[in-house]
Each structure stands twice: as C-alpha cells, then as structure tokens.
PDB file of C-alpha atoms in Angstrom:
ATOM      1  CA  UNK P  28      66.464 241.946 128.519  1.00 68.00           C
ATOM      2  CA  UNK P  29      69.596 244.098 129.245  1.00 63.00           C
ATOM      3  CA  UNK P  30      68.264 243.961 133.077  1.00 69.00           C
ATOM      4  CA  UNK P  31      68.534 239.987 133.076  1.00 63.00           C
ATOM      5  CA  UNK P  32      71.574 240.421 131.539  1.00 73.00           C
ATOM      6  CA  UNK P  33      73.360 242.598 134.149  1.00 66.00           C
ATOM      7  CA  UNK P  34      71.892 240.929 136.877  1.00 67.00           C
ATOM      8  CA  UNK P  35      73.276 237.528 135.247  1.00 73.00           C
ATOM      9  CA  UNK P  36      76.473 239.617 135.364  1.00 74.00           C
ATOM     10  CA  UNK P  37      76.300 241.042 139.177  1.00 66.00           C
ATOM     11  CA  UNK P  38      75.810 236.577 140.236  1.00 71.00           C
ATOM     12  CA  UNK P  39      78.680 235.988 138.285  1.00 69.00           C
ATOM     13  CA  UNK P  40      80.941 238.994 140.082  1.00 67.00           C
ATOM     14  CA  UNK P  41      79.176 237.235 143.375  1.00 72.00           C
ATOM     15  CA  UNK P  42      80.834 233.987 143.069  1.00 69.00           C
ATOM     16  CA  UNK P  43      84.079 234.947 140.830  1.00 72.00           C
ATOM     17  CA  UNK P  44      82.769 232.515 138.219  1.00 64.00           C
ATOM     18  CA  UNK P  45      86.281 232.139 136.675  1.00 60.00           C
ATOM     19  CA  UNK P  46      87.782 230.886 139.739  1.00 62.00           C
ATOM     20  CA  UNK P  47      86.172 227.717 139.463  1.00 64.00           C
ATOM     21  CA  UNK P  48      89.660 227.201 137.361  1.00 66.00           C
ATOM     22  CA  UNK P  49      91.388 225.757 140.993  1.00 67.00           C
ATOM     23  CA  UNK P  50      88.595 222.656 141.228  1.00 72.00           C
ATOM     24  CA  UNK P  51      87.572 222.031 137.792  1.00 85.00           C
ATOM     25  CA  UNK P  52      90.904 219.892 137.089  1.00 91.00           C
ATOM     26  CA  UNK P  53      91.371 217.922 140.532  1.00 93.00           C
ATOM     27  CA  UNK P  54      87.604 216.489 139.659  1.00 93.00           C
ATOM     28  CA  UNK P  55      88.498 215.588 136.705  1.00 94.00           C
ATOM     29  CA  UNK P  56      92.360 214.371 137.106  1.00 96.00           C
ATOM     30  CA  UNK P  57      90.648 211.931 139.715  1.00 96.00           C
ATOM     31  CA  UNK P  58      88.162 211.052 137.176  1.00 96.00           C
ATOM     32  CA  UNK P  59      90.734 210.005 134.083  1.00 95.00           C
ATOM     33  CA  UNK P  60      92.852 208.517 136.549  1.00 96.00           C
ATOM     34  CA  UNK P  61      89.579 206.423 138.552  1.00 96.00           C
ATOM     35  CA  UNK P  62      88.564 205.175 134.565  1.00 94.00           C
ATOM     36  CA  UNK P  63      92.174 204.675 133.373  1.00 92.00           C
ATOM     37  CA  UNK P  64      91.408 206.952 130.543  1.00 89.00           C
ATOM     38  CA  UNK P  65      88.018 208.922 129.427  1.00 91.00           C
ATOM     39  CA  UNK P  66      85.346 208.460 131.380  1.00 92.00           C
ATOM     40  CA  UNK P  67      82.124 209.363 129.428  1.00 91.00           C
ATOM     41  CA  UNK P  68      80.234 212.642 127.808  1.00 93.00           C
ATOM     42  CA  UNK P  69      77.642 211.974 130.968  1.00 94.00           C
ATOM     43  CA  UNK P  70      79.816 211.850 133.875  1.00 94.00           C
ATOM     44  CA  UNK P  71      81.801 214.641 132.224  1.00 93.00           C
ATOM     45  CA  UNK P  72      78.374 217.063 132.097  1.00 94.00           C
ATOM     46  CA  UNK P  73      77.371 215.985 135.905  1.00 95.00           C
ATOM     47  CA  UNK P  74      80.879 216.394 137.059  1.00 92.00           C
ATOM     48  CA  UNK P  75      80.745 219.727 135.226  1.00 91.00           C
ATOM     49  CA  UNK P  76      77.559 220.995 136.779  1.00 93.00           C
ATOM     50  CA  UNK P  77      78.299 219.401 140.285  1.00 93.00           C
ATOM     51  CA  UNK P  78      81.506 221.677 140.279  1.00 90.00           C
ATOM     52  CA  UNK P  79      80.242 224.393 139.514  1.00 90.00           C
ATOM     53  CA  UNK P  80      76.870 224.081 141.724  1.00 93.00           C
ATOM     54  CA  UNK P  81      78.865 223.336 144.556  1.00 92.00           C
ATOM     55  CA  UNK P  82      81.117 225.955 144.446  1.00 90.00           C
ATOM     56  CA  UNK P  83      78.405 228.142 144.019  1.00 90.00           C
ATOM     57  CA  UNK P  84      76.410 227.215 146.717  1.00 93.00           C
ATOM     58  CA  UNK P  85      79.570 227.534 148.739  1.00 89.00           C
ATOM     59  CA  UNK P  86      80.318 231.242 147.981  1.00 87.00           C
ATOM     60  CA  UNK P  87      76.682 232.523 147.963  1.00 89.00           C
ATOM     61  CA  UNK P  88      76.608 231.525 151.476  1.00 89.00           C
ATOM     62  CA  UNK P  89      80.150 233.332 151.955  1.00 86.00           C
ATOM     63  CA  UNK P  90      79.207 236.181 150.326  1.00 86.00           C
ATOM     64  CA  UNK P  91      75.685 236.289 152.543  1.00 86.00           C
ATOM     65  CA  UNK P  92      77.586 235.445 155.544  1.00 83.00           C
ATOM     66  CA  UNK P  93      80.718 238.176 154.992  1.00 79.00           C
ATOM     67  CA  UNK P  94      77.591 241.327 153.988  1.00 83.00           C
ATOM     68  CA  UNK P  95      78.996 243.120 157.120  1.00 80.00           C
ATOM     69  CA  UNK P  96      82.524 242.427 156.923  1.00 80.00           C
ATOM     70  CA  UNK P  97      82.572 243.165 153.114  1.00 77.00           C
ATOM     71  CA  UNK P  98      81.180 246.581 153.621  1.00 79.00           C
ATOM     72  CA  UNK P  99      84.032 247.743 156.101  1.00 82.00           C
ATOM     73  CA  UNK P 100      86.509 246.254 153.900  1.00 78.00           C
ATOM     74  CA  UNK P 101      87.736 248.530 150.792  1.00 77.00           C
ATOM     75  CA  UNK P 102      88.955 245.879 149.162  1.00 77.00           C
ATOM     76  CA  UNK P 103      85.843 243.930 149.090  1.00 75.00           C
ATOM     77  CA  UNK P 104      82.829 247.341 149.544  1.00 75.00           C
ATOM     78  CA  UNK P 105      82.365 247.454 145.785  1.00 79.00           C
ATOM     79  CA  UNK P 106      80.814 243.612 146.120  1.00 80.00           C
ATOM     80  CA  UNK P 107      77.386 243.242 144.287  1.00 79.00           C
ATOM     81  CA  UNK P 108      76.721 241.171 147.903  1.00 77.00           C
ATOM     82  CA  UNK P 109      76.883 245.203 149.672  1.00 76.00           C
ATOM     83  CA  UNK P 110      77.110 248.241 146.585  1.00 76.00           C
ATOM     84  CA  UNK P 111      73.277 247.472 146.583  1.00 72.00           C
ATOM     85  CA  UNK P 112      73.136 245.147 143.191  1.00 82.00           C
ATOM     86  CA  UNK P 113      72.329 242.069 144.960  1.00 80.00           C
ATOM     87  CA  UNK P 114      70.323 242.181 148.150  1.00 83.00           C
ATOM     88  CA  UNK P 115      70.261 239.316 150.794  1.00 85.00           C
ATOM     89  CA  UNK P 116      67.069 237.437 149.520  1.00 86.00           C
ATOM     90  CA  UNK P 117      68.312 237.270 146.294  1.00 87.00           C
ATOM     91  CA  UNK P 118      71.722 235.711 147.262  1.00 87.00           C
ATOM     92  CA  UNK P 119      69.803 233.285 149.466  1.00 91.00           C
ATOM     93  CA  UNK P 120      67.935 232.180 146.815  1.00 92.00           C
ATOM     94  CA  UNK P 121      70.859 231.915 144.497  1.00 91.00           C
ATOM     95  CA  UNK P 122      72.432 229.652 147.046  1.00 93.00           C
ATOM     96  CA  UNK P 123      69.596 227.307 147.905  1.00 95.00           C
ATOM     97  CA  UNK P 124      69.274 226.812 144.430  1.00 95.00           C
ATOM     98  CA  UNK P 125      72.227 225.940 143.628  1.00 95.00           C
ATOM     99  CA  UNK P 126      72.284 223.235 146.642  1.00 96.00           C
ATOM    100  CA  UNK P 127      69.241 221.443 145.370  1.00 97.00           C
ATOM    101  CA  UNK P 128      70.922 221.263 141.486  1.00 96.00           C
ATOM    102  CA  UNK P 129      74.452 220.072 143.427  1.00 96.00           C
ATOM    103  CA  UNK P 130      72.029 217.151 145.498  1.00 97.00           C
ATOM    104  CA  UNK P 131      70.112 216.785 142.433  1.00 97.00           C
ATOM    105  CA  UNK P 132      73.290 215.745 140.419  1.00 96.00           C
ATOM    106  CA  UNK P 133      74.818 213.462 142.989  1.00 96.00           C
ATOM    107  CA  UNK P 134      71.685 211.633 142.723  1.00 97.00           C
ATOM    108  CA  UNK P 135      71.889 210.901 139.221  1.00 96.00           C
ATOM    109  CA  UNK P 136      75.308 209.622 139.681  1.00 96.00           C
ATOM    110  CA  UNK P 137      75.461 207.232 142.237  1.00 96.00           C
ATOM    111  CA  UNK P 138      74.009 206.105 145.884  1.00 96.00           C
ATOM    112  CA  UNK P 139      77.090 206.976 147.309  1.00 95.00           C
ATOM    113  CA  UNK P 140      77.120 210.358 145.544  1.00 95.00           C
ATOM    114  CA  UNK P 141      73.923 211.188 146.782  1.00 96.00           C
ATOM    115  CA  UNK P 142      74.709 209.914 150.655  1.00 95.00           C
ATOM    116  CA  UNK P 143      77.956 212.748 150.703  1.00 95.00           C
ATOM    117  CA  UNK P 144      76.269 215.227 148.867  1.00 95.00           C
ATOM    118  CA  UNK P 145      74.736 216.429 152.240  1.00 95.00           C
ATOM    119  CA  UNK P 146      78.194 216.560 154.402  1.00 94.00           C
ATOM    120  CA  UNK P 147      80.045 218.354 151.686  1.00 94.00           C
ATOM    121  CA  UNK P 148      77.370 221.141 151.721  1.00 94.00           C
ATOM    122  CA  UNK P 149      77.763 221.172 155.442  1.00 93.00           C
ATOM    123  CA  UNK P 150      82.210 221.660 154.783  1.00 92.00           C
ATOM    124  CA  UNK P 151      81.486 223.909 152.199  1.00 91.00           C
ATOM    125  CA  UNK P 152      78.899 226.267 153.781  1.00 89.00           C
ATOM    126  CA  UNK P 153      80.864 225.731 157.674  1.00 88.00           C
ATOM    127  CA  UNK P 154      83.860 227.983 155.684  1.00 84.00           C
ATOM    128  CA  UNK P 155      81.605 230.836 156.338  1.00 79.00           C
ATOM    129  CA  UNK P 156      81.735 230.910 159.803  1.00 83.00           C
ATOM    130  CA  UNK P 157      84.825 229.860 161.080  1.00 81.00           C
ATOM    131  CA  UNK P 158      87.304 232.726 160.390  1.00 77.00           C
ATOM    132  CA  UNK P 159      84.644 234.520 162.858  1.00 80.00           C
ATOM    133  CA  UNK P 160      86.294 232.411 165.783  1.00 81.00           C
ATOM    134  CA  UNK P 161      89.202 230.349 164.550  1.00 79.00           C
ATOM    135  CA  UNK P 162      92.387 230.377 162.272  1.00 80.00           C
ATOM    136  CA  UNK P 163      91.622 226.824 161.098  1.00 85.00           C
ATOM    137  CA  UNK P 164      89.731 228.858 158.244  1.00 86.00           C
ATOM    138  CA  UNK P 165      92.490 228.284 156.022  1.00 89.00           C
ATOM    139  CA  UNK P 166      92.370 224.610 156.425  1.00 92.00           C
ATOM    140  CA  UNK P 167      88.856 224.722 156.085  1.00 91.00           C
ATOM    141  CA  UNK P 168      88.527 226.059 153.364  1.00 90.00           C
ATOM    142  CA  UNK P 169      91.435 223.899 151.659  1.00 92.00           C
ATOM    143  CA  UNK P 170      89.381 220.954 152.588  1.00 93.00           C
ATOM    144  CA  UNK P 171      86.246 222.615 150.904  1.00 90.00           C
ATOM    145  CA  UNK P 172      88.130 222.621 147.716  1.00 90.00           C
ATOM    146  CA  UNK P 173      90.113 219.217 148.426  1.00 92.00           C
ATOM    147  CA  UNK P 174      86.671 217.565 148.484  1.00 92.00           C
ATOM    148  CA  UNK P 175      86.509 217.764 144.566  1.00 91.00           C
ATOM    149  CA  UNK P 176      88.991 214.586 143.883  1.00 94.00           C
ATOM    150  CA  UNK P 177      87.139 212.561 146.602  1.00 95.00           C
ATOM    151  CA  UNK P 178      84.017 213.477 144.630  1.00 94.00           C
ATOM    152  CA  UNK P 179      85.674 212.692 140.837  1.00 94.00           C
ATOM    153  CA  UNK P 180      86.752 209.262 142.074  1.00 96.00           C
ATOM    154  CA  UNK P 181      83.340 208.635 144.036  1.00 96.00           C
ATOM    155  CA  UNK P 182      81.691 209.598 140.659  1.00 95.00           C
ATOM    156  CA  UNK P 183      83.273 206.752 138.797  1.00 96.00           C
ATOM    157  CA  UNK P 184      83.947 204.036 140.961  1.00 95.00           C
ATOM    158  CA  UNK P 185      81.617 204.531 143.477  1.00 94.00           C
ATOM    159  CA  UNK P 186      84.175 203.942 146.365  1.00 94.00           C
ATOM    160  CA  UNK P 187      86.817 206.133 148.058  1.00 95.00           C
ATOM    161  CA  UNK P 188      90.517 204.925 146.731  1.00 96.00           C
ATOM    162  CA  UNK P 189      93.647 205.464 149.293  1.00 96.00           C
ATOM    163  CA  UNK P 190      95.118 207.265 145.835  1.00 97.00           C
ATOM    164  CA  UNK P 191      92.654 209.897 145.805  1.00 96.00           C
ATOM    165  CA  UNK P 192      93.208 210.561 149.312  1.00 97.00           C
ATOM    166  CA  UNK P 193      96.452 211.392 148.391  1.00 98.00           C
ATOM    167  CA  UNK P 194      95.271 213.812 145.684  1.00 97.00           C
ATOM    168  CA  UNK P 195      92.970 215.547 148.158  1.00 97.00           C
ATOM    169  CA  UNK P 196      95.336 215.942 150.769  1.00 97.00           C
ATOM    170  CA  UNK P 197      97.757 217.930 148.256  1.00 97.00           C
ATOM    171  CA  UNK P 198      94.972 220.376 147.096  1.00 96.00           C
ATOM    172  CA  UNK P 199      93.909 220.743 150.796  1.00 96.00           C
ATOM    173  CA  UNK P 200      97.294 221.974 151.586  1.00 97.00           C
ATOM    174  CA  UNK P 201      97.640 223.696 148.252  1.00 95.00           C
ATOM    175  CA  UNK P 202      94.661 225.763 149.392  1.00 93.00           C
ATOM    176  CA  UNK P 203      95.317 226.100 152.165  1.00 94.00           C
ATOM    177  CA  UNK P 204      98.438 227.240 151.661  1.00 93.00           C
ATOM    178  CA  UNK P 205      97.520 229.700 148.849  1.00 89.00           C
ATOM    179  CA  UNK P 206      94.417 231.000 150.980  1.00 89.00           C
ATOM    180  CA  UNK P 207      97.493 231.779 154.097  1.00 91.00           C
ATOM    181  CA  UNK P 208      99.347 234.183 150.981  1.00 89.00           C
ATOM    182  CA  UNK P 209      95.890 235.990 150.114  1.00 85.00           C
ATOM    183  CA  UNK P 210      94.995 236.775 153.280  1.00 86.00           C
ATOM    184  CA  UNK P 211      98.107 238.768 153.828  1.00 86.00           C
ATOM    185  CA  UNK P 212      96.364 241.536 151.903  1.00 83.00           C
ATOM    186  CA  UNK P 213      93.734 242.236 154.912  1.00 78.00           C
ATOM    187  CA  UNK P 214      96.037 241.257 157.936  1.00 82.00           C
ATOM    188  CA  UNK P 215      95.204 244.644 159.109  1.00 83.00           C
ATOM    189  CA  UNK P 216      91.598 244.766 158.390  1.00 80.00           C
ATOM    190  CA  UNK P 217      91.281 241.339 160.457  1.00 78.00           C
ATOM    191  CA  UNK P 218      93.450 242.736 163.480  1.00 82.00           C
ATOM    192  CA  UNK P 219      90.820 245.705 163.424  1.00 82.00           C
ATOM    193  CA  UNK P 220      87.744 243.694 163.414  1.00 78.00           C
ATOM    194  CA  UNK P 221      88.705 241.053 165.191  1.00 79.00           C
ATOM    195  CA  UNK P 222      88.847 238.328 162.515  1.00 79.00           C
ATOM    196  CA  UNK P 223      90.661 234.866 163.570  1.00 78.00           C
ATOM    197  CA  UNK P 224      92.694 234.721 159.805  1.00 83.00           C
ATOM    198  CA  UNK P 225      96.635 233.373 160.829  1.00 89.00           C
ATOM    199  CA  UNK P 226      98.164 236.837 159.614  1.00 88.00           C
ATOM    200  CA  UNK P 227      95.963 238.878 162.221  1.00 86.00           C
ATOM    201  CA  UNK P 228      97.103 236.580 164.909  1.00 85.00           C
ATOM    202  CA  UNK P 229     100.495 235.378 164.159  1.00 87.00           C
ATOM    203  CA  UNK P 230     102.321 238.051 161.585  1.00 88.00           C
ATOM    204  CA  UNK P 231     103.412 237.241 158.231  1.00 86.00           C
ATOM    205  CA  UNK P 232     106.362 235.852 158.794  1.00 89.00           C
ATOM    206  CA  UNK P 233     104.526 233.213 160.499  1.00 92.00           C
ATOM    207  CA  UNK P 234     102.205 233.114 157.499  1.00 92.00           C
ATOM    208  CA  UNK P 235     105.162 232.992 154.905  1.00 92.00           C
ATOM    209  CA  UNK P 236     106.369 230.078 157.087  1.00 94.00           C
ATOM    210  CA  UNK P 237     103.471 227.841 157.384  1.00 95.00           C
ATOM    211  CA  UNK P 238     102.250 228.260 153.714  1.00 94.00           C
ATOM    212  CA  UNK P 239     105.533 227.417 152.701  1.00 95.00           C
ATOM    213  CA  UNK P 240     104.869 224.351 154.577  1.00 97.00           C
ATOM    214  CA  UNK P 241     101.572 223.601 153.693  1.00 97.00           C
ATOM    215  CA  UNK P 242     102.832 223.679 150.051  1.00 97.00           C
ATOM    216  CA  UNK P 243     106.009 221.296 151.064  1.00 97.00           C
ATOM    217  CA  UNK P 244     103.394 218.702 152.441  1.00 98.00           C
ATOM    218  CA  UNK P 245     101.225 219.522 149.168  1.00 98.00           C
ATOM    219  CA  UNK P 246     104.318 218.409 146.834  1.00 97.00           C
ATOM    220  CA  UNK P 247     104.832 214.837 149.162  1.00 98.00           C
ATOM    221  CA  UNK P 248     101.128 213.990 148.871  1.00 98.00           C
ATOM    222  CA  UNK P 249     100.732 214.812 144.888  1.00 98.00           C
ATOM    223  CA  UNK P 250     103.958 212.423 144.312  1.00 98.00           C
ATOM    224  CA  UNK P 251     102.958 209.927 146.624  1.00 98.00           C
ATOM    225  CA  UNK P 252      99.365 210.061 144.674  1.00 98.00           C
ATOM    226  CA  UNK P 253     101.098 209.387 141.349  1.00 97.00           C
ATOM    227  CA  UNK P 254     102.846 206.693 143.093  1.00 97.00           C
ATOM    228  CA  UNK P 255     100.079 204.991 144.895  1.00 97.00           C
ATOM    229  CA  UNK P 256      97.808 205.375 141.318  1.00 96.00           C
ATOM    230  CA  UNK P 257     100.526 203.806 139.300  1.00 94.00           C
ATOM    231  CA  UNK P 258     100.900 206.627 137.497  1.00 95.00           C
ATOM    232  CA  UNK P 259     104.463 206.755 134.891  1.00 94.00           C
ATOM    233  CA  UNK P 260     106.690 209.555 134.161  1.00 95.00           C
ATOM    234  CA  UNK P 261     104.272 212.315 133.230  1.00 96.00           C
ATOM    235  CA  UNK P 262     102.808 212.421 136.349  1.00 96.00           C
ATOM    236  CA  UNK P 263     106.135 212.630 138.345  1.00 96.00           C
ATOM    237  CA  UNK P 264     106.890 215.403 135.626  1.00 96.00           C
ATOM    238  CA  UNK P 265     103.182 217.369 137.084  1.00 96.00           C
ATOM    239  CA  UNK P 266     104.240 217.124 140.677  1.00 97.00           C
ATOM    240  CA  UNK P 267     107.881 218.435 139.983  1.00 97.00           C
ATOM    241  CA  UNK P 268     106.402 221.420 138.127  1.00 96.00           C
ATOM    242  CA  UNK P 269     104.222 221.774 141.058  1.00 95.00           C
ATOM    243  CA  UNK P 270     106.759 222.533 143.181  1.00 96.00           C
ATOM    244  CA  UNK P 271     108.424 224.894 140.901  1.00 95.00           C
ATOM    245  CA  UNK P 272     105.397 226.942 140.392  1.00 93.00           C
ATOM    246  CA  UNK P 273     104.429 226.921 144.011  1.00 94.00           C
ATOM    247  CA  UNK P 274     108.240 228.040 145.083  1.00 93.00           C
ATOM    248  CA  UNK P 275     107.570 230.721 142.417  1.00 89.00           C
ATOM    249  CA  UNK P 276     104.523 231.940 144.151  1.00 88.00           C
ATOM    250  CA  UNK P 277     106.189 232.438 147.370  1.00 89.00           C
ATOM    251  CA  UNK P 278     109.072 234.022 145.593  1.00 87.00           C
ATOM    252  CA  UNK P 279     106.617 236.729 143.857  1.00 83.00           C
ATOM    253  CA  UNK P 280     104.713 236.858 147.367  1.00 83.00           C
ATOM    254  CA  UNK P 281     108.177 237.453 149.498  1.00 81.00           C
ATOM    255  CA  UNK P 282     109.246 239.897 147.457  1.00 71.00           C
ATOM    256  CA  UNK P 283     106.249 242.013 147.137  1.00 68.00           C
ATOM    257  CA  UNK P 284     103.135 241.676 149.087  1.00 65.00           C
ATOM    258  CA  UNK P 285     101.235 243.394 146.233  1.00 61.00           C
ATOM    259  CA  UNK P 286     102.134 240.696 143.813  1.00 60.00           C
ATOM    260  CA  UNK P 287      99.872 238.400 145.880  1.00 68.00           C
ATOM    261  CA  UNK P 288      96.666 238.849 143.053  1.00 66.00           C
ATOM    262  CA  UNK P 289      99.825 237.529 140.549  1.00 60.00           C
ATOM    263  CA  UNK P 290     100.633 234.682 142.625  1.00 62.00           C
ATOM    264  CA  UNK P 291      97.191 233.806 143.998  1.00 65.00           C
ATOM    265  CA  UNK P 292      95.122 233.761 140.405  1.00 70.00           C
ATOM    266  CA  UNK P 293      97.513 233.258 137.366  1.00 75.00           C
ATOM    267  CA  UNK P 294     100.418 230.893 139.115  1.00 82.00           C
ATOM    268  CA  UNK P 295      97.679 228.647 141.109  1.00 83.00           C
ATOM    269  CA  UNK P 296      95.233 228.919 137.735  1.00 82.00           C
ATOM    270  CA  UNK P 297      98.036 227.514 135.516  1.00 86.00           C
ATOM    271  CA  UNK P 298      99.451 224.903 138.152  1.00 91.00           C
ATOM    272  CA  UNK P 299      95.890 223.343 138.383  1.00 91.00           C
ATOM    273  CA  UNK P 300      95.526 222.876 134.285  1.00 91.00           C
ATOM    274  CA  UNK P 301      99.370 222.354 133.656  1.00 94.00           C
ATOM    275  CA  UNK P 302      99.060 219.092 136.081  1.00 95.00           C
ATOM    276  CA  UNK P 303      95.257 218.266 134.303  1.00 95.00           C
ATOM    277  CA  UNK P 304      97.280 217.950 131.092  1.00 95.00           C
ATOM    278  CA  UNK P 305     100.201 216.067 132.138  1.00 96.00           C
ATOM    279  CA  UNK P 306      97.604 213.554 134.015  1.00 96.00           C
ATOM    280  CA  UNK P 307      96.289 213.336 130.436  1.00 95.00           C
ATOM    281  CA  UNK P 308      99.170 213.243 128.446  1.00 94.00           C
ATOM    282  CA  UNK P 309     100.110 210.294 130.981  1.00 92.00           C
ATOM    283  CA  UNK P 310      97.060 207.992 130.363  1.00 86.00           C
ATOM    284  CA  UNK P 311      97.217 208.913 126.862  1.00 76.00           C
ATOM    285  CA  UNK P 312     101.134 208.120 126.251  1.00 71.00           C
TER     286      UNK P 312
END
C-alpha cells in the first residue's frame, strides 16, 4: 500500500499539483460571470476535472520532453521525471491518460467542448518544444494557461464571448509575464545549453522590461473585461488590486533575484483567488 502511496506522491511532485492554483479561478470567474451567478454542482465537477486533466496532460509531456535538460539542471535534477522515481513509460502513460479523461470531459459538456478539446491539447503539449528553438515560449505558455476562461465560458454558453477574450488575453500576458520573472533563475543554464528562454538571449534587464509590460497590457485587458461583461464596482476593485500585486512582484523580483519563488508562487497564487472572490462578491452584491 505504502508503495501506491509514494508513487501517488512522486505524480503529484511531477506535475506540482498545487499549482493548478493560477487556472482553477480564471475557469471559473468566466463561468459565474458566463451564468450571471452559480452555474451548477455538474459543470462545477467537469470544469474541476477538465482543469486539472488538462494541466496534467500538459506537464507530463513537459516533464517527458525536459528528461535531458532537467538532469543538467540543479535546480530541477532532483525531479521524480530524472532521480529515477518515475521512468519515461510511466510518465507517458500518466499523460495519455490524462488526455483521454480531459477529451472525455469536454464531451460530456458540450459539442463545442468536445470540437476544441483536440487544439488545446495540441497548445498545451506544443509548450514543450518551443523554448528548444524560440523565445515565444513565454507567450506560449501564457496562452496554454489563458485557454482556461475561453474554456469556462465555452462550458456554459456554448459560444466564445468578446468578454472572455478579454479575460484570456490578461492571463496570457499575466503568464507570460510571470513565466519572463521565473526564468531569470536559469538565464545561465539556458545560455549554456543553448535554450531560446528571453533572459539567455536578451539579459534581464530586457526581461524586467518586457514582463513589466506584459503585466501593463494584462491590467488594460482585465478592466476592459469587467467593462465589456458589465461587471460593477467589485470587479474594477479585482483589476486595481491586480495591478498592485503584480507591481509588487516586480518590486520583490528587482530587488532580489532570489525572491523570484516569493513573487512567482505566493503573489501570483493570491492574485488569481483574490480576483475569483471579488468576481463573486460582485455577482453576489
């Protein structure tokens, strides 16, 4: 029993379970806001499992993918994906898996679900790849995670709204942004190996630059969401803490680069729940 039980634990180390903490709101703040309120037990158990299926499919593949670049790396050799724990038929496994329960769900929730289940495998999985040729990784994988509002508004309504575009394009740059500040911590790894992240090629002060920006453009496309969706004070109140907790990020990140676990886990964590709540307290009130 106590091997099931570890190797349960060595999966969950795999994919970072607890990170699913920077999706898990967007789907559903695009879900409350798509129903004007609650939008069911059922959709809130497939949007649950969708989530989480995705995201797992997404860094089982990563975590395949990186076996050769997480062994050179210190920061990443302990991984169960290359200490040994975890060996590459297992992981593959893991990962198909959890692609057939992410189509599976889709399919219970709508045609349209099911149709875009296949291209957002295809986003999520290309993330493993393209850091191996291009610095567009970033955006990539901001778009990976931007997918999830698209997805919570899709669930209910069955249709793509221009508001949830909005929403997207503010976690894709959030992300994105975010993802620019965490890879600051192997800049020199990536120069050595030849990695294509934007602080191997362009320095961190370039990086500090354009993640500030990213996270400028991620502040305009959250308000003009709330705008767009109608949305009353509350919501105006989540994007203006936004921006104060990203400009706190950068401030932690600027000051000392090994603050950027700090900035990248708890400040990002608590923006993504801090604006769930608001979105709440805003349908609610």
């Amino acid at each position: 029993m106590q091997r099931y039980i570890n190797k349960i634990k060595d999966f969950n180390e795999l994919v970072m379970f607890e990170h699913s903490i920077f999706s898990l709101p967007f789907i559903f703040i695009a879900m409350i806001v798509a129903a004007d309120g609650w939008f069911g037990y059922t959709l809130l158990v497939l949007g649950v499992f969708a989530a989480i299926s995705a995201r797992n499919f997404a860094m089982g593949l990563n975590r395949f993918a990186d076996r050769d670049i997480d062994a050179q790396n210190p920061r990443t050799s302990s991984r169960p994906n290359v200490d040994g724990r975890l060996d590459a038929p297992s992981i593959i496994i893991f990962t198909l898996v959890n692609a057939f329960v992410f189509i599976g769900v889709a399919y219970i929730i709508n045609p349209l679900a099911f149709y875009l289940s296949f291209p957002i495998l295809l986003v999520l999985g290309s993330y493993s790849y393209f850091k191996r040729f291009s610095s567009l990784a970033h955006i990539v994988l901001g778009i990976s995670l931007g997918l999830a509002p698209i997805a919570g508004v899709v669930a209910v309504l069955a249709e793509i709204t221009p508001w949830s575009v909005m929403l997207s394009l503010g976690v894709i740059f959030w992300v994105a942004g975010f993802d620019l500040l965490y890879s600051l911590q192997d800049m020199e790894f990536d120069k050595q190996n030849n990695l294509y992240s934007v602080p191997s090629k362009y320095g961190s002060d370039a990086t500090l630059l354009l993640s500030a920006f990213f996270h400028i453009l991620t502040v305009v496309f959250w308000a003009l969401f709330a705008w767009m969706a109608g949305l009353g004070l509350f919501a105006f109140f989540a994007v203006m803490l936004g921006a104060v907790m990203l400009s706190y990020e950068h401030y932690l990140v600027r000051k000392d680069f090994t603050k950027i676990d700090r900035a990248f886990f708890t400040v990002n964590g608590y923006l993504g729940i801090a604006f769930f709540i608001l979105i709440v307290f805003d349908k609610v009130l």
